[in-house]
Short mmCIF file of C-alpha atoms in Angstrom, two decimals:
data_model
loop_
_atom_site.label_atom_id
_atom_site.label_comp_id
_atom_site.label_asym_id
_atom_site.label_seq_id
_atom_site.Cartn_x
_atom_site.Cartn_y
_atom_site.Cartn_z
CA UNK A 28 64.60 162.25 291.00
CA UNK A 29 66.86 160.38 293.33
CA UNK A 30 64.76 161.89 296.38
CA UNK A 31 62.31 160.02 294.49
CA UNK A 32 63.64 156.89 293.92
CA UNK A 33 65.27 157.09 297.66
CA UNK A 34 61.94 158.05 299.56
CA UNK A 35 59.56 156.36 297.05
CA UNK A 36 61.34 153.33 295.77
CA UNK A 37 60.17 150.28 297.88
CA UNK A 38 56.72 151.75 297.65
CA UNK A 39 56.90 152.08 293.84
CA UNK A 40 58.32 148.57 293.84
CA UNK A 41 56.02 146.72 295.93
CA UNK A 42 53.10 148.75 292.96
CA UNK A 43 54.73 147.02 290.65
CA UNK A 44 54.35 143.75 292.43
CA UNK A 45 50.85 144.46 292.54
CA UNK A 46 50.68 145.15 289.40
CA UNK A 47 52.47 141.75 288.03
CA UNK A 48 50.16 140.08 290.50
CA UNK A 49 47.16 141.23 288.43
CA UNK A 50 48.51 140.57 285.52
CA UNK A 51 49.81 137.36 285.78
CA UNK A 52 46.26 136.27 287.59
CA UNK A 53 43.99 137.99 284.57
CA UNK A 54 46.46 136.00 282.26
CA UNK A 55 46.14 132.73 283.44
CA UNK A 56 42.34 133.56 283.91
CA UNK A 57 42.11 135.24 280.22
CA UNK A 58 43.89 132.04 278.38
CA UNK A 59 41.52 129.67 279.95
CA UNK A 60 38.57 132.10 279.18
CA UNK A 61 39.86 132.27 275.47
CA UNK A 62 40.30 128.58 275.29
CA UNK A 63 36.86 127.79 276.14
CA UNK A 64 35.35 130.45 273.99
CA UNK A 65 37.96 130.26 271.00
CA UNK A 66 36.84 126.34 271.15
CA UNK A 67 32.79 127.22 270.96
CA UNK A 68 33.53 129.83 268.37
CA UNK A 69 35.25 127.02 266.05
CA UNK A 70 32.77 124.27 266.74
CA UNK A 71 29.68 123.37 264.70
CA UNK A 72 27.13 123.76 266.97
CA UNK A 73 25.35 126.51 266.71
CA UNK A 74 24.41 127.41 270.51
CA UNK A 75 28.18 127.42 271.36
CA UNK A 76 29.10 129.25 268.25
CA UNK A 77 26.38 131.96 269.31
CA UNK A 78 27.15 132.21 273.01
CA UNK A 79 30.92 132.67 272.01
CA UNK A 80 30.24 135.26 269.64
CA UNK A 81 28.09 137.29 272.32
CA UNK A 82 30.76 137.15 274.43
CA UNK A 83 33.27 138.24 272.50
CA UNK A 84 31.44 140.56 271.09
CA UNK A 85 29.82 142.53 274.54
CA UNK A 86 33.06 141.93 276.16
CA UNK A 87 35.15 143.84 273.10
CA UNK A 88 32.30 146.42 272.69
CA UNK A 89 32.55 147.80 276.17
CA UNK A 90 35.82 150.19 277.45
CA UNK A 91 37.25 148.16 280.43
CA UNK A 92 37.07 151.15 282.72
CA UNK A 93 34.02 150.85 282.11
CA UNK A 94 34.18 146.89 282.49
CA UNK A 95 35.66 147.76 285.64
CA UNK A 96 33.27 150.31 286.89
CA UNK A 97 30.55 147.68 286.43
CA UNK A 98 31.71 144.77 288.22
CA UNK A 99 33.88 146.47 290.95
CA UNK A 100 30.54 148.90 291.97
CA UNK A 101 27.70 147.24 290.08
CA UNK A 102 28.11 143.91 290.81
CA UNK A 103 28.34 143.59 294.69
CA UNK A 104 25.52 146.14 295.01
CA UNK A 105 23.24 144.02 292.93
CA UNK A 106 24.07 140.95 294.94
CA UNK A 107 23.78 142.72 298.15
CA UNK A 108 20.16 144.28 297.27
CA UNK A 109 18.90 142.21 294.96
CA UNK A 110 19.71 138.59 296.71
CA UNK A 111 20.36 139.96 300.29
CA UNK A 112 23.79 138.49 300.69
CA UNK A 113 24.31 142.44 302.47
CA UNK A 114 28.25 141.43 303.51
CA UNK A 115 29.09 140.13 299.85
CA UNK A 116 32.04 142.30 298.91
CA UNK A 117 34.88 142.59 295.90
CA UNK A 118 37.98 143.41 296.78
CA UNK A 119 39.89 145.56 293.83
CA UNK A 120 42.09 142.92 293.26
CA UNK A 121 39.28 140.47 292.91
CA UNK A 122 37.00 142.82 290.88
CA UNK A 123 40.42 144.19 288.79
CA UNK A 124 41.19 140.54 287.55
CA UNK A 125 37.60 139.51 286.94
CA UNK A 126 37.61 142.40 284.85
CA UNK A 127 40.97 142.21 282.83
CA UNK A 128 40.39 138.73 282.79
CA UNK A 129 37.27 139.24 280.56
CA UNK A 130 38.84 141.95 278.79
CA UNK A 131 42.03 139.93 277.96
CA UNK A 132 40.10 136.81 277.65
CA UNK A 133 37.55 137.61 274.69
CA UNK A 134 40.59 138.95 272.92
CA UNK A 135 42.71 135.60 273.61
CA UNK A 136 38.92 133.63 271.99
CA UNK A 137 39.86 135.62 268.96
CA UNK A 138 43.40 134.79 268.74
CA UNK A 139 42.89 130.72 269.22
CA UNK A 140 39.94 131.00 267.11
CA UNK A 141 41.92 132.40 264.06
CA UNK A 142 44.58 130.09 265.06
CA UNK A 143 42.74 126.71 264.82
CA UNK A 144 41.22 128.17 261.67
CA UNK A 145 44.64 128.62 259.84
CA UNK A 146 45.00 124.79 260.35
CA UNK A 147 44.30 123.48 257.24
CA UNK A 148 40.82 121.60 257.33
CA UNK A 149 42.35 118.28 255.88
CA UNK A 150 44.65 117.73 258.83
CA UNK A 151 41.14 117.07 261.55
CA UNK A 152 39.82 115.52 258.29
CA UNK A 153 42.79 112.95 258.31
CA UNK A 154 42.33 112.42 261.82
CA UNK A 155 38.98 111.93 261.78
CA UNK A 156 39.41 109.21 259.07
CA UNK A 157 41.79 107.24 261.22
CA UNK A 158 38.95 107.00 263.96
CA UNK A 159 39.79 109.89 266.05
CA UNK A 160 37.35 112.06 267.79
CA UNK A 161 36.62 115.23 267.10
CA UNK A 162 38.38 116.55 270.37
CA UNK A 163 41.11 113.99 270.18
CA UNK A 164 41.68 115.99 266.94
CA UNK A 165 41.63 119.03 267.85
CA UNK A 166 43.85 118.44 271.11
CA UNK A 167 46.61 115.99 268.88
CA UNK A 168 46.66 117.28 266.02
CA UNK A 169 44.80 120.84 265.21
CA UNK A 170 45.48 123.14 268.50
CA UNK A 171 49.77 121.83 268.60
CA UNK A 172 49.98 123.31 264.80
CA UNK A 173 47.76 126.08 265.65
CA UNK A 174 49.53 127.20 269.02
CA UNK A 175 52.79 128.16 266.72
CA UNK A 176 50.55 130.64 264.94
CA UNK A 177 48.98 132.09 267.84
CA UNK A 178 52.12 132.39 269.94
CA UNK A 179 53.07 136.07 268.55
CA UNK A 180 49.34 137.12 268.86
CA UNK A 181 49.50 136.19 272.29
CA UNK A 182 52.52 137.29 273.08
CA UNK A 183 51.41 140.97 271.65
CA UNK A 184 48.01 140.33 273.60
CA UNK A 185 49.79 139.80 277.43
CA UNK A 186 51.61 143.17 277.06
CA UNK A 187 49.09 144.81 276.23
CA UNK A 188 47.35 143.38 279.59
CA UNK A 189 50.48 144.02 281.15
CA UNK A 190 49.78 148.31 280.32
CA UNK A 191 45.69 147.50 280.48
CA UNK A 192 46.45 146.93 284.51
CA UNK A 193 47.30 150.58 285.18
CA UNK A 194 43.81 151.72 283.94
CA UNK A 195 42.36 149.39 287.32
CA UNK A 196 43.99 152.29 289.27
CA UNK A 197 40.50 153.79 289.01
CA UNK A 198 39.14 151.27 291.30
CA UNK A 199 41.73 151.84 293.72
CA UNK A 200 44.01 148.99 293.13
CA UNK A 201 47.60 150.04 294.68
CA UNK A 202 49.18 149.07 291.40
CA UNK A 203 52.01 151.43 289.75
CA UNK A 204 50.05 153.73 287.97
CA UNK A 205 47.78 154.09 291.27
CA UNK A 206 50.93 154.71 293.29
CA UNK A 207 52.58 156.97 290.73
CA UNK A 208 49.66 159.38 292.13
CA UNK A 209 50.27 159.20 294.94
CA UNK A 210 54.05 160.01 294.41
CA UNK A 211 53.00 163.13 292.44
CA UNK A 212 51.05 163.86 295.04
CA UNK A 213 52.98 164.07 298.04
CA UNK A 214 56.13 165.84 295.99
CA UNK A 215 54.57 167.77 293.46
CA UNK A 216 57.12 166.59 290.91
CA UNK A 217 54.82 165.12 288.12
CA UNK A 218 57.76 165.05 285.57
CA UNK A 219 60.02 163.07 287.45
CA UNK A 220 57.13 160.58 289.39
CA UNK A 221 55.74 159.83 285.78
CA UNK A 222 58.98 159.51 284.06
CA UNK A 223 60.19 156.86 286.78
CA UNK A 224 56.76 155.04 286.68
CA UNK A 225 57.01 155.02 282.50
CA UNK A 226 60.54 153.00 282.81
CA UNK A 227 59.52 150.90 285.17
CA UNK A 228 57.08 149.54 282.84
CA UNK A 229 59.20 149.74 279.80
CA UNK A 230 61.74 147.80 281.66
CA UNK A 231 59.61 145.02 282.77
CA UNK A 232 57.62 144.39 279.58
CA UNK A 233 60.75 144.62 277.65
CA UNK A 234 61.97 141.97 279.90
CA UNK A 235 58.91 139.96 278.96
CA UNK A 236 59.07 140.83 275.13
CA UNK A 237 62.74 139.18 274.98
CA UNK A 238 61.50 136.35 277.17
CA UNK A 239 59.05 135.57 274.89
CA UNK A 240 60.94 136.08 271.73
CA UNK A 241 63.12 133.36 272.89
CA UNK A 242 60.31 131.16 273.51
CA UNK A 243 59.21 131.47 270.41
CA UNK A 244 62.33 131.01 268.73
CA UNK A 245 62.32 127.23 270.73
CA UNK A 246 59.03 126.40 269.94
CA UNK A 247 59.96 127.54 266.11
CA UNK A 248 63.02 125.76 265.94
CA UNK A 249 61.75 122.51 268.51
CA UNK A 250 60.39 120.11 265.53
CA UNK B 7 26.58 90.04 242.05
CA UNK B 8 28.27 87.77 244.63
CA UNK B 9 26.33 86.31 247.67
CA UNK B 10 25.54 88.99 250.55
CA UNK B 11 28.09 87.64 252.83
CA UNK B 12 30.93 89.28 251.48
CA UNK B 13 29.89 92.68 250.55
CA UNK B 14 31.68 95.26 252.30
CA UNK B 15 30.15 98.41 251.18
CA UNK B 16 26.11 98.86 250.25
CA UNK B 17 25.12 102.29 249.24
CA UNK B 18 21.11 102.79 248.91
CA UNK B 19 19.77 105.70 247.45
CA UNK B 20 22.58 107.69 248.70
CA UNK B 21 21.52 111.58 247.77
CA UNK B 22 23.69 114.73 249.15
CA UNK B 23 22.99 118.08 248.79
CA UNK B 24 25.26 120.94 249.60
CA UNK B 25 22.18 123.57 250.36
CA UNK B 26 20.18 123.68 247.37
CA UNK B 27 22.94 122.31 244.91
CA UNK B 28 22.27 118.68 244.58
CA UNK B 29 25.35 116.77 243.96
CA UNK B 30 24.58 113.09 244.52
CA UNK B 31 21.22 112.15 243.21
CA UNK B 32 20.41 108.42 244.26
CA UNK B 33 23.31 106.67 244.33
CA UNK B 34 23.20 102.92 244.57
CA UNK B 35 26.31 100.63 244.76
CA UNK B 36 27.80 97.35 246.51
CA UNK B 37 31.66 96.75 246.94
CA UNK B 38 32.21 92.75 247.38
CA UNK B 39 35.10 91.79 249.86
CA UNK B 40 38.76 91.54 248.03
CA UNK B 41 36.99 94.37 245.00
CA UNK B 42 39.30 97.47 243.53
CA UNK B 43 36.54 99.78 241.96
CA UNK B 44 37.63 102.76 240.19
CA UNK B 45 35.68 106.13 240.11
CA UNK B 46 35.95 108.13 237.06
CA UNK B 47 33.94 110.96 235.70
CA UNK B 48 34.31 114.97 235.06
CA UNK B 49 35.24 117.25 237.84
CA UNK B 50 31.90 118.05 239.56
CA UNK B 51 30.63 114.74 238.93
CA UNK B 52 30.27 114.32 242.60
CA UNK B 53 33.01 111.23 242.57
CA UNK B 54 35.36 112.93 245.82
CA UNK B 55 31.81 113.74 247.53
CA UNK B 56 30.44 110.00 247.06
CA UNK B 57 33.89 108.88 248.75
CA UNK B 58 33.54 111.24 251.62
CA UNK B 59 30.35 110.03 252.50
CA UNK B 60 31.10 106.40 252.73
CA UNK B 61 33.27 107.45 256.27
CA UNK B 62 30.99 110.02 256.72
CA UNK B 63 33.45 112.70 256.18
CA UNK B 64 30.16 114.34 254.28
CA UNK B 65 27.05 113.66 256.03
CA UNK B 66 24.32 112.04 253.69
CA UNK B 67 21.36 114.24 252.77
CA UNK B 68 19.62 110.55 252.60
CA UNK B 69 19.87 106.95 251.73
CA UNK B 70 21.54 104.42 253.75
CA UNK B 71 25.45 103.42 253.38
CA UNK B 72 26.11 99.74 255.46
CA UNK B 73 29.89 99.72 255.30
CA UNK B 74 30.93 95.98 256.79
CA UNK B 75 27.42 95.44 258.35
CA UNK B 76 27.42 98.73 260.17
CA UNK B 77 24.84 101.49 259.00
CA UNK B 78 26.99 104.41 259.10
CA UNK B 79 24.03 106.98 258.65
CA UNK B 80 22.64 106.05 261.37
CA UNK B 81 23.10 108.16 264.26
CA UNK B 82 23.52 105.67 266.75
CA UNK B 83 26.40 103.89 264.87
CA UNK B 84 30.08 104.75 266.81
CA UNK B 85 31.05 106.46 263.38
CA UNK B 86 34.65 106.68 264.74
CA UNK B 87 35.04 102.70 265.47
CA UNK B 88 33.95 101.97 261.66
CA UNK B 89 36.40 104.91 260.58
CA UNK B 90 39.15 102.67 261.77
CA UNK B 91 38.70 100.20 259.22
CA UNK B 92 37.95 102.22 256.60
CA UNK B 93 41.54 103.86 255.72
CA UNK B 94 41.45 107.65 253.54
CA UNK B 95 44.10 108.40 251.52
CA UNK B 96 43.84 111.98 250.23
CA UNK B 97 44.03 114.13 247.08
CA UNK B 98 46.89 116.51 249.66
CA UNK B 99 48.20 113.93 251.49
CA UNK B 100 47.26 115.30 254.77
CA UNK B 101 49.91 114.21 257.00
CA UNK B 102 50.14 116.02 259.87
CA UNK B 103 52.75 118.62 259.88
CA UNK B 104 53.81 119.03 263.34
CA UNK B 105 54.91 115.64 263.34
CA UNK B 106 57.47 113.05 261.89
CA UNK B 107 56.45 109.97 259.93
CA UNK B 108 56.70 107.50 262.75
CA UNK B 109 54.61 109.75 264.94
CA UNK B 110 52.33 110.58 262.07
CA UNK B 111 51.49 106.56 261.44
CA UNK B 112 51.38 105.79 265.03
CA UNK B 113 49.60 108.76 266.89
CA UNK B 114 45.55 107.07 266.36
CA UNK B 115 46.38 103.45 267.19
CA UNK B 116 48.56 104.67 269.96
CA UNK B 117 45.97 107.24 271.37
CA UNK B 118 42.95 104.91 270.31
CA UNK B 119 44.59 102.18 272.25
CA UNK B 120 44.48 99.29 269.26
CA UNK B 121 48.43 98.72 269.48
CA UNK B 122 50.78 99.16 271.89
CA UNK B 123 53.22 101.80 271.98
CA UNK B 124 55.50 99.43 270.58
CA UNK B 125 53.72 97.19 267.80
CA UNK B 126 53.06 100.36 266.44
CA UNK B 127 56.49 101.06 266.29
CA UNK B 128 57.78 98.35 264.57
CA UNK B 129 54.51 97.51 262.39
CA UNK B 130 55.00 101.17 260.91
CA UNK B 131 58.51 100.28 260.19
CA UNK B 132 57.42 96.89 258.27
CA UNK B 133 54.92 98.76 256.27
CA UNK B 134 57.53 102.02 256.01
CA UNK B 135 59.94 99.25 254.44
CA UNK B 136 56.75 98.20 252.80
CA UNK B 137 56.56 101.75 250.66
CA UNK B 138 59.63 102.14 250.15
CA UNK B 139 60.83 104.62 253.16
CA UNK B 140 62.08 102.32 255.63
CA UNK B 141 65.03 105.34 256.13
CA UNK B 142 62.30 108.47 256.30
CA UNK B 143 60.67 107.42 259.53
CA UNK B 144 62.22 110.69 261.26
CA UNK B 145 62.02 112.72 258.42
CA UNK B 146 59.14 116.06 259.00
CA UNK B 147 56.60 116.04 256.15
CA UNK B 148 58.03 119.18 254.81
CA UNK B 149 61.07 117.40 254.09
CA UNK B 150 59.49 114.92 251.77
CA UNK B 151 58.80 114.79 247.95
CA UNK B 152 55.16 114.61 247.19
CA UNK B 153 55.13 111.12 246.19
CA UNK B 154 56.60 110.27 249.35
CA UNK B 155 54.17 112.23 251.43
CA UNK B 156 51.39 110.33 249.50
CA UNK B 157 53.58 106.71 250.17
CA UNK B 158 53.57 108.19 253.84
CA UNK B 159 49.68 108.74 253.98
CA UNK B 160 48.73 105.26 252.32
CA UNK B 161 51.18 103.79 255.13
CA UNK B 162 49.66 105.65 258.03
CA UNK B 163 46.13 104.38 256.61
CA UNK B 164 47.43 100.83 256.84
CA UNK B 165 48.52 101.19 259.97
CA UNK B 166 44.73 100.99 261.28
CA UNK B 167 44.74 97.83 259.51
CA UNK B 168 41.02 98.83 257.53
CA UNK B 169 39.22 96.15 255.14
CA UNK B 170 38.69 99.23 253.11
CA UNK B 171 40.78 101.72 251.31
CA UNK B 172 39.10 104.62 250.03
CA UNK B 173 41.87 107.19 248.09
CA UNK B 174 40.63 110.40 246.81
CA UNK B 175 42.45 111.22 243.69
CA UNK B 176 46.00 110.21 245.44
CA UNK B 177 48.55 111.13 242.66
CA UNK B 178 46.47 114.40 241.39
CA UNK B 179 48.98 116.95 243.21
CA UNK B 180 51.45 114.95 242.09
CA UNK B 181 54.33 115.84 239.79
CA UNK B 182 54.03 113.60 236.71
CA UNK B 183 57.49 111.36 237.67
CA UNK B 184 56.16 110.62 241.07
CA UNK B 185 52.56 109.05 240.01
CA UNK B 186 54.12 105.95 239.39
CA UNK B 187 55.77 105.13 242.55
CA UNK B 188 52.19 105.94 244.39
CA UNK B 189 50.27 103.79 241.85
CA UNK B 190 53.03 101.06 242.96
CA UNK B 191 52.19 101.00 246.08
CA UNK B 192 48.43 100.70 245.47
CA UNK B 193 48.72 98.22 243.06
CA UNK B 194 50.68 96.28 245.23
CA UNK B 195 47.72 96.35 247.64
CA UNK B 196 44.96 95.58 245.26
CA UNK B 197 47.10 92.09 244.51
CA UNK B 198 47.05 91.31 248.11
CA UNK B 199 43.17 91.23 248.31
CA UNK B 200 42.05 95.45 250.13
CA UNK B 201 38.91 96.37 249.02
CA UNK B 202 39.60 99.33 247.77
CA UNK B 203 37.77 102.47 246.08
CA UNK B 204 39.71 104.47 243.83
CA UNK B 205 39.42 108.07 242.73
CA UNK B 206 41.06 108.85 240.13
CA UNK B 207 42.00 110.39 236.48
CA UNK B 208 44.39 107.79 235.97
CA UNK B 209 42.74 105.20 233.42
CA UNK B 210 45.48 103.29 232.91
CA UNK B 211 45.84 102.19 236.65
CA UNK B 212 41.55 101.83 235.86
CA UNK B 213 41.90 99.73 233.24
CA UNK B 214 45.66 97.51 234.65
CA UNK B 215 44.07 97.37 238.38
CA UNK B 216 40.24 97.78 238.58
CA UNK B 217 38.02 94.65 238.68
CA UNK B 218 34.86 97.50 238.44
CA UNK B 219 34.61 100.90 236.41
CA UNK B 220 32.10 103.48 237.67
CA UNK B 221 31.42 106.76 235.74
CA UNK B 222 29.72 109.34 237.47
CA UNK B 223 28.49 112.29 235.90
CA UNK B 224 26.51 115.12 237.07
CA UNK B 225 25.83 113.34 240.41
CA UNK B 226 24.25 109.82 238.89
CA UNK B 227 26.28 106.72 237.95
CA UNK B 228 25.73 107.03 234.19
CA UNK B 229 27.85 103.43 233.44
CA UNK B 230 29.60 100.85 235.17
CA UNK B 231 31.02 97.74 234.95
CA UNK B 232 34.23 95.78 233.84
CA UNK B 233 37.10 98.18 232.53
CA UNK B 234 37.17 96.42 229.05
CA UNK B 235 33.41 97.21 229.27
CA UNK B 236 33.36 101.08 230.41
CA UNK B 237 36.64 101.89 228.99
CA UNK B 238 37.16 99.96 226.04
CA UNK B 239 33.33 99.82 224.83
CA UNK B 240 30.95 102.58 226.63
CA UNK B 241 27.74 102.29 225.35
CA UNK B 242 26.47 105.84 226.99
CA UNK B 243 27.17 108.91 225.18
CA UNK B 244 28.57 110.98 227.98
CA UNK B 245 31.28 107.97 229.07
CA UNK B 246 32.17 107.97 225.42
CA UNK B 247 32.10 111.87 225.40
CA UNK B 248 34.34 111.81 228.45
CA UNK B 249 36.85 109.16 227.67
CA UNK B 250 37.89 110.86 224.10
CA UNK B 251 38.77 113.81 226.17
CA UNK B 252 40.95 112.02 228.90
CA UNK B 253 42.73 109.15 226.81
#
């Protein structure tokens, strides 16, 4: 094991770098992405509140290997034969965050969705009494109360990203889990290569776990 | 009724219809300037749902509401610039929970740019001293009493300065020793010349404050006019029906 960690450990650190890097991208990607949608999904109009749905829907209804297959192989081919563009590429760290992204993002439409909807209805009704617009509503008044709802969801929702980046090995990302084969390759010592790749991960999202906690406890006790 | 100049509200042939259930079923009415008229009937009657509409918080099914010469079912109308004269007061106060009284009476003229930062400040401190809670202005809404939650939510109306005060049942959630301090407060505002439409089960602040009765049953307005006239002598069988089970 310390052979291991001696011969493999800036290799196995630098994954893990990679591996934060895709995460923190798809997360910043994924609440944007849930915004948006979580906002159509709420909304009255009925295009919006359709298109949402879809997305949510396809997006949740399809294994992100799978997700991942599609756009890291699929994509580029169909842009290089079907429009000609013959040097378009994507990178696995482009393709990988497009991909979690998505995945993480139709999740995140779910969690602001059911967080804006356990805002009472009188408080935008109150607003919208004193002449306030519907989205002056919703950004003063609806989506602060709702955000201290959501915040557990979401914090639940980024760790789970956090593990969902070691299935974008398959596309060859030099992530952790990626280099954790590699590591079992080259000493034939699955036990120990696994074992130190599973605490490295338990260590860092327990790190973000008590981060968050804390965060939470501010926003909870902040009013 | 008095000369066209000075009415404030005109509802014509108002209908609404929550998908096939009809609840208001041509509704006509005019509010004159300086006029407190009081909304009674049986739960149903479509009294809250008639308020709601005159800001539009319901959209009419049909029929035209002018509120102030504006026709707010048109769809051209800027609905939110007649909303800020027309102040709500609701049945659950409302007031938004994520914020302290100050901020909850000064967050729409503040964002909607109608006072300063600062004149909002200090008017919602005049009309905080006005109800009463002058010494609350930091307080959360989860630290008030209901009745001053409900002092709180007529104060933040005010604050818009409106010509018209609409209150939807204000001191139903209400535990019986607090109705009083909330009918205070509105009484003190009928004296000083709002328009005002009140619902409400209370027909004692009807018959003290009102200078107009309306019952409503059933979606039509079976009776109105003076309290000593629709409380004191209905002639219609379902106001008298109505008022020997409330009085």
């Amino acid at each position: 094991m310390v052979m291991i960690i001696q011969t493999y450990g800036t290799m196995l650190l630098k994954a893990m770098g990679h591996t934060l890097l895709l995460c923190l991208l798809s997360l910043v990607f994924a609440s944007i992405i849930g915004m948006i949608f979580g906002l159509m999904n709420v909304g009255h109009n009925r295009v919006l509140n359709f298109i949402g749905t879809v997305y949510v829907d396809a997006v949740r209804g399809v294994p992100l290997i799978v997700l991942a297959y599609f756009i890291y192989f699929g994509i580029p081919t169909a842009i290089q034969q079907g429009l000609g563009f013959t040097s378009f590429r994507l990178g696995p760290l482009q393709a990988g965050t497009i991909a979690l992204s998505m995945n993480c993002g139709a999740y995140m439409a779910e969690i602001v969705r059911a967080g804006i909807q356990s805002v009472d209805r009188g408080q935008m009704e109150a607003g919208r009494s004193l002449g306030l617009s519907y989205g002056a509503g919703m950004a003063l008044i609806v989506i602060p109360q709702a955000i201290r709802t959501m915040i557990p969801s979401i914090i639940n929702q980024f760790i789970i990203t956090l593990k969902d980046t070691s299935i974008l090995s398959v596309i060859g990302f030099p992530e952790l889990t990626n280099v954790g084969k590699t590591v079992m390759g080259n000493t034939f010592k699955p036990l120990q290569a696994w074992a130190i790749v599973g605490i490295m991960y338990l260590i860092v999202i327990t790190i973000l776990s008590k981060v968050s906690k804390q965060i939470e406890r501010r926003i909870n006790r902040g009013r | 009724m008095a000369d066209n100049t000075d009415v404030k509200i005109s509802v014509k042939n108002l209908k609404k219809n929550f998908g096939s259930l009809e609840v208001l079923k041509d509704i006509n009415i005019e509010v004159t300037e300086g006029e407190v008229v009081v909304l009674i009937g049986p739960s149903g009657s479509g009294k809250s749902t008639l308020l709601r509409c005159l800001n539009q918080l319901e959209k009419a099914t049909s029929g035209k509401i002018v509120i102030d010469g504006y026709d707010v079912t048109d769809k051209h109308t800027d609905i939110n610039k007649v909303r800020e004269n027309i102040g709500m007061v609701f049945q659950h106060f409302n007031l938004f929970n994520h914020l302290n009284v100050l901020k909850n009476m000064t967050l729409a003229p503040v964002h909607l740019k109608t006072l300063s930062k600062e004149e909002a400040k200090s008017k919602a401190m005049q009309l905080l001293d006005r109800v009463g809670l002058a010494d609350r202005a930091e307080a959360y809404p989860s630290q008030l009493s209901g009745g001053q939650k409900q002092r709180v939510a007529i104060a933040r109306a005010l604050e818009m300065n409106p010509d018209i005060m609409l209150f939807d049942e204000p001191t139903s959630a209400l535990d019986p020793e607090m109705v009083g301090e909330v009918l205070a407060v509105m009484k003190e505002l009928a004296r000083d010349g709002m328009t005002m439409i009140v619902v409400t089960h209370e027909i004692g602040f009807a018959r003290e404050v009102a200078s107009r009765v309306i019952f409503m049953e059933g979606g039509y307005i079976v009776e109105e006019g003076t309290p000593e006239e629709v409380l004191d002598n209905p002639k219609e069988p379902r106001t008298i029906d109505f008022l020997s089970k409330v009085l």
